[in-house]
CSV table of C-alpha atoms in Angstrom, one decimal:
chain,number,residue,atom,x,y,z
A,280,MET,CA,0.0,0.0,0.1
A,281,ALA,CA,2.8,2.3,0.9
A,282,ASP,CA,4.4,1.6,-2.5
A,283,PHE,CA,1.2,2.4,-4.2
A,284,PHE,CA,0.8,5.9,-2.8
A,285,SER,CA,4.4,6.6,-3.3
A,286,ASN,CA,4.0,6.4,-6.9
A,287,ILE,CA,1.2,8.9,-7.0
A,288,GLU,CA,2.0,12.7,-7.3
A,289,PHE,CA,-0.5,14.3,-5.2
A,290,ALA,CA,0.3,18.1,-6.5
A,291,PRO,CA,-2.3,17.9,-9.2
A,292,PHE,CA,-4.9,16.9,-7.0
A,293,ILE,CA,-4.0,19.5,-4.4
A,294,LEU,CA,-3.9,22.0,-7.3
A,295,SER,CA,-7.4,20.8,-8.6
A,296,PHE,CA,-9.1,21.1,-5.1
A,297,LYS,CA,-7.3,24.5,-4.5
A,298,LEU,CA,-8.8,25.7,-7.8
A,299,ALA,CA,-12.2,24.5,-7.0
A,300,GLY,CA,-12.2,25.9,-3.6
A,301,ILE,CA,-11.3,29.3,-4.7
A,302,THR,CA,-13.6,29.2,-7.6
A,303,THR,CA,-16.8,27.9,-5.7
A,304,LEU,CA,-16.1,30.8,-3.1
A,305,ILE,CA,-16.0,33.6,-5.8
A,306,LEU,CA,-18.9,32.2,-7.8
A,307,PHE,CA,-21.0,32.0,-4.6
A,308,ILE,CA,-20.4,35.7,-4.0
A,309,LEU,CA,-21.1,36.6,-7.5
A,310,ALA,CA,-23.9,34.3,-8.2
A,311,LEU,CA,-26.1,35.1,-5.2
A,312,PRO,CA,-27.3,38.4,-6.1
A,313,LEU,CA,-27.6,37.4,-9.9
A,314,SER,CA,-29.5,34.2,-9.1
A,315,TRP,CA,-31.8,36.4,-6.7
A,316,TYR,CA,-32.3,38.9,-9.5
A,317,LEU,CA,-33.1,36.2,-12.1
A,318,SER,CA,-35.6,34.5,-9.6
A,319,GLN,CA,-37.6,37.7,-8.7
A,320,THR,CA,-37.2,39.9,-12.0
A,321,LYS,CA,-40.2,40.1,-14.6
A,322,SER,CA,-38.0,41.7,-17.0
A,323,LYS,CA,-38.3,41.0,-20.7
A,324,ALA,CA,-34.4,40.5,-20.6
A,325,LYS,CA,-34.4,37.8,-18.2
A,326,PRO,CA,-34.4,35.1,-20.9
A,327,ILE,CA,-31.4,36.7,-22.4
A,328,LEU,CA,-29.4,36.8,-19.1
A,329,GLU,CA,-30.5,33.1,-18.6
A,330,ALA,CA,-29.3,32.2,-21.9
A,331,ILE,CA,-26.1,34.1,-21.4
A,332,THR,CA,-25.4,32.5,-18.1
A,333,ALA,CA,-26.0,29.0,-19.4
A,334,LEU,CA,-24.0,29.2,-22.4
A,335,PRO,CA,-21.0,27.3,-20.8
A,336,LEU,CA,-23.3,24.2,-20.6
A,337,VAL,CA,-23.8,24.1,-24.3
A,338,LEU,CA,-20.7,25.5,-25.7
A,339,PRO,CA,-17.7,23.1,-26.4
A,340,PRO,CA,-15.0,23.6,-23.9
A,341,SER,CA,-12.5,24.1,-26.8
A,342,VAL,CA,-14.7,27.2,-28.0
A,343,LEU,CA,-15.0,28.8,-24.6
A,344,GLY,CA,-11.4,28.1,-23.8
A,345,PHE,CA,-10.4,29.8,-27.1
A,346,TYR,CA,-12.2,32.8,-26.4
A,347,LEU,CA,-10.9,32.9,-22.8
A,348,LEU,CA,-7.5,32.6,-23.9
A,349,TYR,CA,-7.8,35.5,-26.3
A,350,ALA,CA,-9.6,37.7,-23.7
A,351,LEU,CA,-6.9,37.1,-21.0
A,352,SER,CA,-4.0,37.2,-23.3
A,353,TYR,CA,-1.4,40.2,-23.5
A,354,ASN,CA,-3.0,41.0,-26.9
A,355,SER,CA,-6.6,42.0,-25.4
A,356,PHE,CA,-7.3,45.1,-23.3
A,357,LEU,CA,-7.9,43.2,-20.2
A,358,GLY,CA,-4.7,40.9,-20.4
A,359,SER,CA,-2.3,43.8,-21.3
A,360,PHE,CA,-4.0,46.0,-18.3
A,361,PHE,CA,-3.3,43.5,-15.7
A,362,GLU,CA,0.3,42.8,-17.1
A,363,GLU,CA,1.3,46.4,-17.4
A,364,TYR,CA,-0.2,47.9,-14.1
A,365,PHE,CA,0.0,44.9,-11.9
A,366,GLY,CA,2.4,42.8,-13.4
A,367,ILE,CA,0.1,39.7,-13.5
A,368,LYS,CA,-0.2,37.5,-16.5
A,369,LEU,CA,-3.6,36.0,-17.0
A,370,VAL,CA,-2.7,33.1,-19.2
A,371,PHE,CA,-0.6,30.1,-18.3
A,372,ASN,CA,-0.7,30.9,-14.4
A,373,PHE,CA,-3.0,30.0,-11.5
A,374,THR,CA,-5.0,33.3,-11.8
A,375,GLY,CA,-6.0,32.7,-15.2
A,376,LEU,CA,-7.2,29.5,-14.2
A,377,VAL,CA,-9.4,30.9,-11.6
A,378,ILE,CA,-11.0,33.5,-14.0
A,379,ALA,CA,-11.4,30.9,-16.8
A,380,SER,CA,-13.2,28.3,-14.0
A,381,CYS,CA,-15.6,31.0,-12.9
A,382,PHE,CA,-16.7,31.5,-16.4
A,383,TYR,CA,-17.1,27.7,-17.1
A,384,SER,CA,-18.5,26.6,-13.8
A,385,LEU,CA,-20.9,29.7,-13.4
A,386,PRO,CA,-24.2,27.8,-14.6
A,387,PHE,CA,-23.8,25.3,-11.9
A,388,MET,CA,-23.7,27.8,-9.2
A,389,VAL,CA,-26.5,30.1,-10.7
A,390,GLN,CA,-29.2,27.7,-11.6
A,391,PRO,CA,-29.6,25.7,-8.4
A,392,LEU,CA,-29.6,29.0,-6.4
A,393,GLN,CA,-32.2,30.4,-8.8
A,394,SER,CA,-34.4,27.4,-8.6
A,395,GLY,CA,-34.0,27.5,-4.8
A,396,PHE,CA,-35.0,31.3,-4.4
A,397,GLU,CA,-38.1,30.5,-6.9
A,398,SER,CA,-39.1,27.9,-4.6
A,399,ILE,CA,-39.5,29.9,-1.6
A,400,ASN,CA,-43.0,31.0,-0.6
A,401,LYS,CA,-43.6,34.5,-1.7
A,402,ASN,CA,-45.6,35.3,1.7
A,403,MET,CA,-42.3,34.4,3.6
A,404,LEU,CA,-40.4,37.1,1.7
A,405,GLU,CA,-43.1,39.7,1.8
A,406,ALA,CA,-43.5,39.1,5.6
A,407,SER,CA,-39.7,39.7,5.9
A,408,TYR,CA,-39.9,43.0,4.0
A,409,ILE,CA,-42.9,44.2,6.2
A,410,SER,CA,-41.1,43.5,9.3
A,411,GLY,CA,-38.4,45.9,8.0
A,412,LYS,CA,-35.5,43.5,6.7
A,413,SER,CA,-33.7,44.9,3.7
A,414,LYS,CA,-33.2,42.5,0.6
A,415,VAL,CA,-29.6,41.6,1.7
A,416,GLN,CA,-30.9,40.6,5.2
A,417,THR,CA,-34.1,38.7,3.7
A,418,ILE,CA,-31.6,36.6,1.3
A,419,LEU,CA,-29.3,35.7,4.0
A,420,LYS,CA,-31.5,35.3,7.2
A,421,VAL,CA,-34.8,34.1,5.3
A,422,ALA,CA,-34.1,32.9,2.0
A,423,LEU,CA,-30.9,30.7,2.3
A,424,PRO,CA,-31.8,29.0,5.6
A,425,ASN,CA,-35.0,27.7,3.8
A,426,MET,CA,-33.4,26.4,0.7
A,427,LYS,CA,-30.5,24.3,2.1
A,428,PRO,CA,-30.9,21.4,-0.6
A,429,SER,CA,-30.4,24.0,-3.5
A,430,LEU,CA,-27.7,25.8,-1.5
A,431,MET,CA,-25.6,22.5,-1.0
A,432,THR,CA,-26.3,21.4,-4.4
A,433,ALA,CA,-25.0,24.6,-6.0
A,434,LEU,CA,-21.6,24.6,-3.7
A,435,ILE,CA,-20.7,20.8,-4.2
A,436,VAL,CA,-21.7,20.5,-7.8
A,437,THR,CA,-19.6,23.6,-8.4
A,438,PHE,CA,-16.7,22.3,-6.5
A,439,ALA,CA,-17.0,19.0,-8.2
A,440,HIS,CA,-17.4,20.4,-11.8
A,441,THR,CA,-14.3,22.6,-11.4
A,442,VAL,CA,-12.2,19.6,-10.1
A,443,GLY,CA,-13.1,17.8,-13.1
A,444,GLU,CA,-12.5,20.6,-15.9
A,445,PHE,CA,-10.0,19.8,-18.6
A,446,GLY,CA,-10.6,21.5,-21.9
A,447,VAL,CA,-10.7,25.1,-20.6
A,448,VAL,CA,-8.0,24.8,-18.0
A,449,LEU,CA,-5.6,23.1,-20.6
A,450,MET,CA,-6.1,25.9,-23.2
A,451,VAL,CA,-5.8,28.6,-20.6
A,452,GLY,CA,-3.3,27.3,-18.1
A,453,GLY,CA,-1.4,24.7,-19.9
A,454,SER,CA,0.5,22.2,-18.0
A,455,ILE,CA,2.8,23.9,-15.7
A,456,PRO,CA,3.9,21.6,-12.6
A,457,ASP,CA,2.6,23.1,-9.4
A,458,GLU,CA,1.0,26.1,-11.3
A,459,THR,CA,-1.6,24.8,-13.7
A,460,LYS,CA,-1.1,21.2,-14.0
A,461,VAL,CA,-4.3,20.0,-12.6
A,462,ALA,CA,-5.4,16.3,-12.1
A,463,SER,CA,-7.3,16.0,-15.4
A,464,VAL,CA,-4.3,17.4,-17.2
A,465,ALA,CA,-2.2,15.0,-15.6
A,466,ILE,CA,-4.3,12.1,-16.6
A,467,TYR,CA,-4.4,13.5,-20.4
A,468,GLU,CA,-0.6,13.6,-20.4
A,469,PHE,CA,-0.3,10.0,-19.0
A,470,VAL,CA,-2.4,8.8,-21.9
A,471,GLU,CA,-0.3,10.8,-24.3
A,472,ILE,CA,2.8,8.9,-23.2
A,473,MET,CA,0.9,5.7,-23.1
A,474,ASP,CA,1.4,5.4,-19.2
A,475,TYR,CA,-2.0,3.7,-18.9
A,476,LYS,CA,-1.1,2.4,-15.3
A,477,SER,CA,-0.8,5.9,-13.9
A,478,ALA,CA,-3.8,6.9,-16.0
A,479,HIS,CA,-5.9,4.4,-14.4
A,480,ILE,CA,-4.8,5.2,-10.9
A,481,TYR,CA,-5.5,8.9,-11.3
A,482,SER,CA,-8.8,8.1,-13.2
A,483,ALA,CA,-10.0,5.9,-10.3
A,484,ILE,CA,-9.2,8.4,-7.7
A,485,MET,CA,-11.0,11.1,-9.7
A,486,LEU,CA,-14.0,8.7,-10.1
A,487,VAL,CA,-14.3,8.0,-6.4
A,488,ILE,CA,-14.1,11.6,-5.6
A,489,SER,CA,-16.9,12.3,-7.9
A,490,PHE,CA,-19.0,9.6,-6.8
A,491,LEU,CA,-18.6,10.6,-3.2
A,492,VAL,CA,-19.4,14.3,-3.9
A,493,LEU,CA,-22.6,13.3,-5.8
A,494,LEU,CA,-23.8,10.9,-3.2
A,495,SER,CA,-23.2,13.3,-0.3
A,496,VAL,CA,-25.6,15.7,-2.5
A,497,TYR,CA,-28.1,13.2,-2.7
A,498,ILE,CA,-28.2,12.1,0.8
A,499,PHE,CA,-28.3,15.6,2.2
A,500,ASN,CA,-31.2,16.5,-0.2
A,501,GLN,CA,-33.1,13.2,1.0
A,502,LYS,CA,-32.5,14.1,4.5
A,503,GLN,CA,-33.8,17.5,4.1
A,504,LYS,CA,-36.9,16.1,2.4
A,505,LYS,CA,-37.5,13.8,5.3
A,506,SER,CA,-37.2,16.7,7.8
A,507,PHE,CA,-40.1,18.7,6.0
A,508,LEU,CA,-42.3,15.6,6.1
């Protein structure tokens, strides 16, 4: 068993979890007001915003990765601005991976939160406003505590989806050890050099992690449903 683990390089997994954790935190902060707005608005622009938010679900990762690579490169305004004024390169480093992951995983955070907000009894929200609570207080103290299954689904699925990213992170970050070489990229490289034994080991670890993450979501949601019965 010791020999088995000694042959595994854990740096790609640690980097994947670090990327997923930071991305999930950023997306939760950004997606919370967006999801609330989409759940409450009756604007004619709502379908357009929902379509834009859901684009990463249907776009091939190579297409999204290409446009992100161009948008973050030194040739773009954003890329040149960050490099000239902050000395930060947004491609082929961890910062670029975080930005790219936020775009790629956005719908996995927004859609469950939006569904959760839409499922809340409107009378509960109106009672909160009548009692003098602001929108922020209503979201944090009334809405979120009453949509725990949706909240947990958003957080866990976003984390798991980011851990499993491949196409976008490869195009934007490349494969720099301890910087951008995440677990999915490491598996791809093992297959390229026909090291199928290592590819099997890394893939099995990712498979187990993904299964446990999804299992935890379903168990939590089932317990929440039973508690309301």
